[in-house]
Short mmCIF file of C-alpha atoms in Angstrom, two decimals:
data_model
loop_
_atom_site.label_atom_id
_atom_site.label_comp_id
_atom_site.label_asym_id
_atom_site.label_seq_id
_atom_site.Cartn_x
_atom_site.Cartn_y
_atom_site.Cartn_z
CA MET A 1 13.52 19.56 -7.79
CA SER A 2 11.21 19.33 -10.41
CA PRO A 3 7.74 18.27 -8.39
CA SER A 4 7.08 14.89 -10.53
CA ARG A 5 10.49 14.13 -9.47
CA GLU A 6 9.92 13.60 -6.03
CA ASN A 7 11.80 10.52 -5.77
CA ARG A 8 11.32 9.65 -2.02
CA ILE A 9 7.85 8.85 -2.63
CA ASP A 10 9.72 4.80 -5.07
CA LEU A 11 11.86 4.69 -1.94
CA VAL A 12 9.40 4.17 0.95
CA ARG A 13 7.35 2.39 -1.63
CA GLY A 14 9.63 0.17 -2.06
CA ILE A 15 11.03 -0.29 1.29
CA SER A 16 7.61 -1.14 1.73
CA LEU A 17 7.10 -3.36 -0.51
CA LEU A 18 9.76 -6.06 0.47
CA LEU A 19 8.50 -5.39 4.99
CA ILE A 20 4.96 -6.43 3.30
CA PHE A 21 6.38 -9.55 1.48
CA VAL A 22 8.34 -10.09 4.81
CA ASP A 23 4.77 -8.93 6.96
CA HIS A 24 3.44 -12.33 4.96
CA ALA A 25 4.96 -14.76 4.66
CA ASN A 26 4.56 -15.83 8.22
CA VAL A 27 7.54 -17.47 9.70
CA SER A 28 8.53 -17.61 13.36
CA PHE A 29 10.01 -13.53 12.87
CA SER A 30 6.90 -12.27 11.09
CA GLU A 31 5.04 -10.95 13.33
CA ALA A 32 7.89 -9.37 15.46
CA LEU A 33 8.95 -7.42 12.87
CA GLN A 34 5.58 -5.90 11.69
CA GLN A 35 4.82 -4.97 15.38
CA SER A 36 8.33 -2.96 16.17
CA ARG A 37 8.29 -0.45 13.94
CA GLY A 38 5.64 0.86 15.89
CA PHE A 39 1.64 2.12 16.26
CA SER A 40 1.38 1.34 12.41
CA ASP A 41 3.63 0.21 9.59
CA ALA A 42 3.73 -0.49 5.98
CA ALA A 43 -0.07 -0.29 4.63
CA GLU A 44 0.23 3.68 6.00
CA LEU A 45 3.09 4.39 4.03
CA PHE A 46 1.64 2.78 1.28
CA VAL A 47 -1.50 4.45 1.19
CA MET A 48 -0.21 7.74 2.34
CA MET A 49 2.26 7.06 -1.39
CA ALA A 50 -0.69 6.48 -3.47
CA GLY A 51 -2.53 9.45 -2.68
CA ILE A 52 0.88 11.16 -3.46
CA SER A 53 0.82 9.61 -6.64
CA ALA A 54 -2.82 9.85 -7.42
CA VAL A 55 -2.16 13.87 -8.27
CA LEU A 56 0.86 13.55 -9.95
CA ALA A 57 -0.86 11.01 -12.57
CA TYR A 58 -4.14 12.85 -13.11
CA HIS A 59 -3.86 16.66 -11.32
CA PRO A 60 -2.35 18.99 -14.18
CA VAL A 61 0.70 21.30 -12.70
CA ALA A 62 -1.67 24.57 -12.76
CA GLY A 63 -5.72 24.47 -13.86
CA ARG A 64 -8.30 22.49 -12.95
CA PRO A 65 -8.10 18.95 -13.23
CA ASP A 66 -10.90 18.10 -15.83
CA PHE A 67 -13.08 15.84 -13.86
CA VAL A 68 -14.80 13.49 -17.00
CA THR A 69 -11.46 12.39 -17.89
CA VAL A 70 -10.66 11.71 -13.76
CA ALA A 71 -13.28 9.82 -13.27
CA ALA A 72 -13.27 8.36 -16.01
CA ARG A 73 -9.39 7.37 -15.79
CA THR A 74 -9.99 6.42 -11.68
CA LEU A 75 -12.47 3.62 -12.48
CA SER A 76 -10.23 2.03 -15.81
CA ARG A 77 -7.49 2.15 -13.01
CA SER A 78 -9.63 0.96 -9.97
CA PHE A 79 -11.34 -2.20 -12.76
CA LYS A 80 -7.90 -2.90 -13.52
CA LEU A 81 -7.02 -3.83 -10.26
CA TYR A 82 -10.11 -5.28 -9.76
CA ARG A 83 -9.01 -8.03 -12.62
CA VAL A 84 -5.79 -8.33 -10.43
CA HIS A 85 -7.71 -8.97 -7.56
CA LEU A 86 -8.96 -11.48 -8.88
CA THR A 87 -6.37 -13.16 -10.89
CA LEU A 88 -4.23 -13.83 -7.46
CA LEU A 89 -7.30 -14.78 -6.24
CA LEU A 90 -8.06 -17.18 -8.19
CA ALA A 91 -4.62 -18.72 -8.51
CA LEU A 92 -4.35 -18.87 -4.53
CA THR A 93 -7.86 -21.33 -4.32
CA THR A 94 -6.81 -23.48 -7.59
CA ALA A 95 -3.29 -24.14 -5.51
CA VAL A 96 -4.50 -24.53 -2.60
CA PHE A 97 -7.81 -26.68 -3.68
CA LEU A 98 -6.22 -29.02 -6.88
CA LEU A 99 -2.15 -28.85 -5.95
CA PRO A 100 -1.36 -31.41 -3.07
CA LEU A 101 0.01 -29.57 -0.79
CA PRO A 102 0.94 -30.42 2.32
CA ASN A 103 -0.89 -29.59 5.57
CA ARG A 104 -3.27 -28.29 3.69
CA GLU A 105 -6.19 -27.89 5.87
CA ALA A 106 -3.58 -25.82 7.53
CA LEU A 107 -3.56 -22.97 4.93
CA VAL A 108 -7.30 -23.76 4.71
CA SER A 109 -8.22 -22.08 8.43
CA THR A 110 -5.37 -19.56 7.63
CA TRP A 111 -6.28 -18.30 4.51
CA SER A 112 -10.20 -18.47 5.89
CA LEU A 113 -11.17 -20.41 2.64
CA ARG A 114 -13.28 -22.85 4.52
CA PRO A 115 -16.03 -20.99 4.03
CA PHE A 116 -15.79 -21.35 0.18
CA ALA A 117 -14.66 -25.46 0.38
CA GLU A 118 -17.88 -25.21 1.36
CA ASP A 119 -19.86 -23.93 -0.28
CA PRO A 120 -17.93 -22.75 -3.61
CA ALA A 121 -20.56 -21.32 -5.94
CA ARG A 122 -22.01 -18.84 -3.44
CA PHE A 123 -18.46 -17.20 -2.15
CA ALA A 124 -17.06 -16.93 -5.77
CA VAL A 125 -20.40 -14.76 -6.28
CA GLU A 126 -19.44 -13.34 -3.37
CA ALA A 127 -15.66 -12.45 -3.64
CA LEU A 128 -16.43 -10.99 -7.30
CA LEU A 129 -18.63 -8.29 -5.46
CA LEU A 130 -16.06 -8.38 -2.79
CA ARG A 131 -17.85 -9.40 -0.11
CA TYR A 132 -15.54 -12.50 0.31
CA LEU A 133 -11.67 -11.13 0.89
CA PRO A 134 -9.74 -14.65 2.19
CA ALA A 135 -6.12 -15.25 2.37
CA GLU A 136 -4.75 -11.62 3.12
CA LEU A 137 -6.03 -10.23 -0.17
CA ASP A 138 -7.67 -7.12 1.27
CA ILE A 139 -5.09 -4.36 -0.43
CA LEU A 140 -6.18 -3.86 -3.52
CA PRO A 141 -9.46 -3.87 -2.49
CA LEU A 142 -9.11 -0.79 0.44
CA TYR A 143 -7.65 0.32 -3.85
CA ILE A 144 -10.25 -0.78 -5.56
CA VAL A 145 -12.87 1.98 -3.31
CA LEU A 146 -9.95 4.40 -3.20
CA ILE A 147 -8.69 5.62 -6.01
CA PRO A 148 -12.57 6.85 -7.94
CA THR A 149 -12.81 8.67 -4.88
CA VAL A 150 -9.63 10.86 -6.45
CA PRO A 151 -12.03 13.77 -8.66
CA LEU A 152 -14.47 14.14 -5.49
CA TRP A 153 -11.27 14.93 -3.77
CA PHE A 154 -9.87 17.40 -6.26
CA ALA A 155 -13.38 18.94 -6.24
CA LEU A 156 -13.90 19.43 -2.02
CA ILE A 157 -10.38 20.75 -2.64
CA GLY A 158 -10.85 22.82 -5.27
CA ARG A 159 -13.35 25.08 -2.96
CA SER A 160 -11.43 24.09 0.61
CA PRO A 161 -8.17 22.13 1.47
CA ARG A 162 -10.21 22.79 4.90
CA LEU A 163 -13.01 21.84 4.05
CA ALA A 164 -11.63 18.66 2.77
CA LEU A 165 -9.74 17.93 5.27
CA ALA A 166 -12.74 17.89 8.13
CA THR A 167 -14.85 15.72 5.75
CA SER A 168 -12.35 13.45 6.39
CA ILE A 169 -11.67 13.76 9.96
CA VAL A 170 -15.54 13.41 10.05
CA LEU A 171 -16.09 10.40 7.96
CA TRP A 172 -13.06 8.76 9.81
CA LEU A 173 -14.29 9.59 13.51
CA ALA A 174 -18.20 8.45 12.77
CA ALA A 175 -16.60 4.77 10.70
CA GLY A 176 -14.98 4.42 14.39
CA LEU A 177 -17.34 5.20 16.70
CA LEU A 178 -20.25 3.70 14.74
CA HIS A 179 -18.37 1.27 13.36
CA LEU A 180 -19.49 1.93 9.23
CA ASP A 181 -17.53 -0.62 7.46
CA LEU A 182 -18.11 -2.69 4.19
CA THR A 183 -19.08 -6.52 4.20
CA ASP A 184 -16.47 -9.70 4.32
CA LEU A 185 -17.61 -12.68 5.10
CA SER A 186 -13.99 -14.03 5.32
CA GLN A 187 -13.77 -12.13 8.85
CA PRO A 188 -14.69 -13.32 12.25
CA LYS A 189 -16.57 -9.88 12.15
CA GLY A 190 -17.47 -9.83 8.80
CA VAL A 191 -16.35 -6.47 8.10
CA TRP A 192 -13.31 -5.01 5.83
CA TYR A 193 -10.40 -5.15 7.26
CA PHE A 194 -9.57 -2.12 5.78
CA ASN A 195 -12.03 0.16 6.08
CA PRO A 196 -12.34 2.83 3.16
CA PHE A 197 -14.39 4.96 5.08
CA SER A 198 -11.31 5.13 8.00
CA TRP A 199 -8.11 5.14 6.00
CA GLN A 200 -9.56 7.35 3.65
CA ILE A 201 -8.20 10.01 5.87
CA VAL A 202 -5.10 8.53 5.36
CA PHE A 203 -5.12 8.40 1.51
CA LEU A 204 -6.89 12.15 1.83
CA ILE A 205 -3.39 13.34 3.35
CA GLY A 206 -0.80 11.84 0.77
CA ILE A 207 -3.83 13.88 -1.81
CA LEU A 208 -2.80 16.95 0.02
CA ALA A 209 1.29 16.27 0.41
CA GLY A 210 0.72 15.75 -3.63
CA LEU A 211 -0.97 18.80 -4.60
CA ARG A 212 2.41 20.92 -2.43
CA VAL A 213 4.65 18.38 -4.79
CA ARG A 214 2.60 19.29 -8.02
CA GLN A 215 3.65 22.72 -7.16
CA GLY A 216 7.25 21.95 -7.23
CA LEU A 217 6.89 22.48 -3.36
CA VAL A 218 8.66 20.01 -1.02
CA PRO A 219 5.46 17.40 1.22
CA PHE A 220 5.74 17.70 3.77
CA PRO A 221 7.78 21.32 4.84
CA TYR A 222 10.51 20.61 7.44
CA SER A 223 10.39 22.50 11.64
CA ARG A 224 12.99 21.31 13.53
CA PRO A 225 11.22 21.07 16.73
CA LEU A 226 8.00 19.10 14.52
CA PHE A 227 10.60 17.23 13.65
CA MET A 228 12.31 16.52 17.21
CA ALA A 229 8.88 15.49 17.82
CA ALA A 230 8.06 13.04 15.18
CA VAL A 231 11.13 11.58 16.26
CA ALA A 232 10.56 10.97 19.44
CA PHE A 233 6.98 10.03 18.30
CA CYS A 234 9.14 7.40 16.05
CA VAL A 235 11.32 5.60 18.44
CA VAL A 236 9.16 5.45 21.50
CA ALA A 237 5.76 4.47 19.78
CA VAL A 238 8.60 1.07 18.95
CA PRO A 239 8.83 -0.48 22.08
CA ALA A 240 4.68 0.93 23.25
CA ASN A 241 3.56 -1.17 20.44
CA ILE A 242 5.55 -4.16 21.62
CA LEU A 243 4.29 -4.47 25.02
CA ALA A 244 0.87 -3.32 24.14
CA HIS A 245 1.11 -6.34 21.30
CA PHE A 246 2.83 -9.00 22.61
CA GLY A 247 1.51 -7.88 26.65
CA GLY A 248 -2.12 -8.40 25.58
CA TYR A 249 -2.64 -4.84 26.38
CA ALA A 250 -3.54 -4.07 23.03
CA ALA A 251 -6.73 -6.12 22.99
CA ASP A 252 -9.02 -4.86 25.17
CA GLY A 253 -10.37 -1.69 26.91
CA PRO A 254 -9.91 2.30 25.44
CA LEU A 255 -6.43 1.25 23.42
CA ARG A 256 -7.73 -1.44 21.14
CA PHE A 257 -9.50 1.77 19.18
CA LEU A 258 -6.06 4.07 19.46
CA VAL A 259 -4.55 1.25 17.87
CA SER A 260 -7.34 -0.88 16.09
CA LYS A 261 -5.81 -1.41 11.94
CA THR A 262 -8.81 -1.44 11.22
CA SER A 263 -10.64 1.81 12.12
CA GLU A 264 -7.08 3.53 11.79
CA GLY A 265 -6.43 3.93 15.24
CA PRO A 266 -5.24 8.25 16.34
CA LEU A 267 -1.81 6.44 17.17
CA ARG A 268 -1.55 4.31 13.90
CA LEU A 269 -2.56 7.84 12.14
CA ILE A 270 -0.08 9.73 14.09
CA ASN A 271 2.63 7.09 13.83
CA ALA A 272 2.77 6.62 10.47
CA LEU A 273 2.19 10.72 9.90
CA ALA A 274 5.15 11.52 11.85
CA ILE A 275 7.39 7.99 9.80
CA VAL A 276 6.11 9.93 6.27
CA TYR A 277 7.60 13.32 8.09
CA VAL A 278 10.92 12.58 9.36
CA ALA A 279 11.25 10.27 6.62
CA PHE A 280 10.70 13.07 4.03
CA ASN A 281 13.32 15.44 5.84
CA LEU A 282 15.87 13.52 6.81
CA ASP A 283 19.07 14.68 4.65
CA ILE A 284 20.15 11.06 4.11
CA LEU A 285 17.48 9.93 2.21
CA ARG A 286 17.19 13.87 0.71
CA ARG A 287 20.72 12.90 -0.89
CA ALA A 288 19.86 8.78 -2.24
CA SER A 289 20.18 8.37 -5.61
CA PRO A 290 18.01 6.25 -8.36
CA THR A 291 21.03 5.06 -9.36
CA GLY A 292 23.11 4.06 -6.89
CA TRP A 293 23.57 0.99 -4.80
CA LEU A 294 19.61 1.83 -3.74
CA ARG A 295 18.50 1.83 -7.55
CA PRO A 296 16.54 -1.33 -6.89
CA ILE A 297 14.77 -0.29 -4.36
CA PHE A 298 13.44 2.61 -5.96
CA ALA A 299 13.26 0.47 -8.42
CA ALA A 300 10.72 -1.75 -6.91
CA GLY A 301 8.58 1.45 -5.44
CA ARG A 302 8.47 2.70 -9.61
CA ASN A 303 7.06 -0.68 -10.50
CA SER A 304 5.00 -1.88 -7.79
CA LEU A 305 2.10 -3.47 -8.91
CA PRO A 306 3.92 -6.26 -10.82
CA VAL A 307 6.43 -6.27 -7.46
CA PHE A 308 3.40 -6.66 -5.31
CA VAL A 309 1.68 -9.15 -7.12
CA THR A 310 4.20 -11.45 -6.89
CA GLY A 311 5.64 -10.72 -3.16
CA THR A 312 2.25 -11.45 -2.28
CA VAL A 313 2.21 -15.04 -4.83
CA LEU A 314 6.21 -16.00 -3.49
CA SER A 315 5.08 -14.92 0.82
CA ASP A 316 1.93 -17.77 0.01
CA VAL A 317 4.69 -20.04 -1.05
CA VAL A 318 6.66 -19.37 1.86
CA THR A 319 3.84 -20.21 3.99
CA THR A 320 3.04 -23.23 2.39
CA PHE A 321 6.33 -24.56 3.21
CA VAL A 322 6.22 -23.14 6.83
CA PHE A 323 2.99 -24.66 7.11
CA GLY A 324 3.50 -27.60 5.52
CA SER A 325 6.77 -28.65 7.00
CA GLY A 326 5.00 -27.53 10.60
CA GLY A 327 7.67 -24.89 11.41
CA LEU A 328 11.25 -24.20 9.25
CA ALA A 329 14.30 -23.64 11.33
CA LEU A 330 15.71 -20.03 11.57
CA PRO A 331 18.49 -20.96 8.74
CA LEU A 332 16.18 -21.36 6.18
CA GLU A 333 13.47 -18.41 7.44
CA ILE A 334 16.18 -16.57 6.16
CA VAL A 335 17.23 -17.59 3.19
CA LEU A 336 14.32 -18.50 1.46
CA VAL A 337 12.68 -14.40 2.82
CA ALA A 338 16.19 -13.62 0.87
CA LEU A 339 15.51 -15.62 -1.85
CA GLY A 340 11.95 -13.67 -2.53
CA ILE A 341 13.56 -10.30 -1.95
CA ALA A 342 16.08 -10.71 -4.49
CA ILE A 343 13.72 -12.36 -6.54
CA GLN A 344 11.60 -8.73 -6.58
CA LEU A 345 14.37 -7.03 -6.82
CA LEU A 346 15.49 -7.82 -9.34
CA LEU A 347 12.12 -8.01 -11.02
CA ALA A 348 12.37 -4.54 -10.28
CA VAL A 349 15.46 -3.44 -11.79
CA HIS A 350 14.66 -5.91 -15.44
CA LEU A 351 10.83 -3.89 -15.67
CA ASP A 352 13.17 -0.93 -15.31
CA ARG A 353 15.06 -1.59 -17.96
CA ARG A 354 12.76 -2.48 -20.05
CA LYS A 355 11.39 0.70 -19.97
CA ARG A 356 14.61 2.45 -19.98
CA LYS A 357 15.10 0.92 -24.05
CA PRO A 358 13.30 2.70 -27.16
CA SER A 359 11.70 0.06 -28.13
CA ALA A 360 9.20 -0.46 -24.59
CA SER A 361 5.71 0.19 -24.34
CA SER A 362 3.97 3.27 -23.22
CA LYS A 363 2.43 1.29 -21.23
CA ARG A 364 3.65 1.57 -17.54
CA SER A 365 2.12 -0.86 -15.05
CA LEU A 366 0.69 0.77 -12.07
CA LEU A 367 -1.52 0.27 -9.56
CA VAL A 368 -2.62 4.02 -9.00
CA ALA A 369 -2.75 5.53 -12.99
CA SER A 370 -0.97 5.24 -15.87
CA THR A 371 0.77 8.99 -16.87
CA ARG A 372 0.76 9.86 -19.75
CA ASP A 373 4.35 11.92 -21.44
CA ARG A 374 2.53 15.09 -21.29
CA ASP A 375 1.20 15.35 -17.71
CA TYR A 376 5.00 15.28 -16.68
CA GLY A 377 6.77 16.99 -19.94
CA ARG A 378 9.80 16.07 -21.61
CA ARG A 379 11.00 12.48 -19.80
CA PRO A 380 13.65 11.80 -17.86
CA PRO A 381 17.28 12.14 -19.83
CA LYS A 382 18.77 8.68 -20.72
CA VAL A 383 21.18 8.59 -18.23
CA LEU A 384 18.35 8.46 -15.39
CA PRO A 385 16.36 5.95 -14.55
CA PRO A 386 12.23 5.81 -15.91
CA MET A 387 9.62 7.13 -13.71
CA SER A 388 6.98 5.29 -12.09
CA ASP A 389 3.18 6.45 -13.53
CA ALA A 390 2.15 8.95 -10.71
CA ALA A 391 6.14 9.43 -10.44
CA THR A 392 4.69 6.39 -7.99
CA ASP A 393 1.97 4.44 -7.43
CA PRO A 394 1.21 2.73 -4.56
CA ALA A 395 0.05 -0.71 -3.32
CA THR A 396 -0.12 -2.73 -0.14
#
């Protein structure tokens, strides 16, 4: 397999996108679905795939990267995500405060828009500075911060991969133990829900795996004992997390740190690694064809930014219906969720078809990067679906 054709990255990201949509839709089963995946969730998978994508987008197949060029391209991508983030925030605040929405107060409270309603001038400035991230609009800012660090990680890894990993671990531990974080005035604790100083370790693991893919190696080498241990952890983590979360054990005590999403607690990190290790070593996923019946999900992974934006808007629409009606009947919730998933998959397939046309623009819309054809060599044969810019791309 070519190092630029690691299709499972697209598959994992596509599934993650759909799970994120359901998680954020605030239907009656959203929380149960999110917690039924173990200690970690789709966010870790997304960030790890982003690390792999960054390598495929910015690191040459052979030799050392041009750090000046990489810095310029990552900053450009980060600024694009910044614009997308502000556009989503502007659309949300405009809809909430100008449209005649039912039960507006509940939405304002749920999406942490009360500060903006009371002092729009101040909090508009805070939003521009990424110090106010309401309405679950906190995942793109994490990428905005992480993507420009790519050349720094490349430089460290060039000296020693172990040095890079040790640096990441020390920063992760310091952030968790010393509560190092950025300011978010929409959160009760006043800090970013996705602490970039903690989540960088997930991103770096993806970068290290991506370097293996770039060299034509499998990202996560198979070991039967390790595979069986990962499977066992994934299975045990599901009931353990459900008991911890719904039993209230995760709210206090030492378990609070172990499963903290903000600090990327150890159990979350291990669980995420176990899920990815199993996913990349299952024969059924290795054989999955991006042109078969799973094509729409692969397409969602290849077009993650527009699909993520669409999913964010649709989840807000579903949430508005849920809060506006005081709660929907379960069959109607299922219909709305299924409709939202269908819209995202149809969009992804449509974008894939546009890319396959000879007249299609060479510009590609991704979270991590816009990879030029020379980075990959020749384009794949026409019978294959188009690759995303980083052979994948990240998102929520």
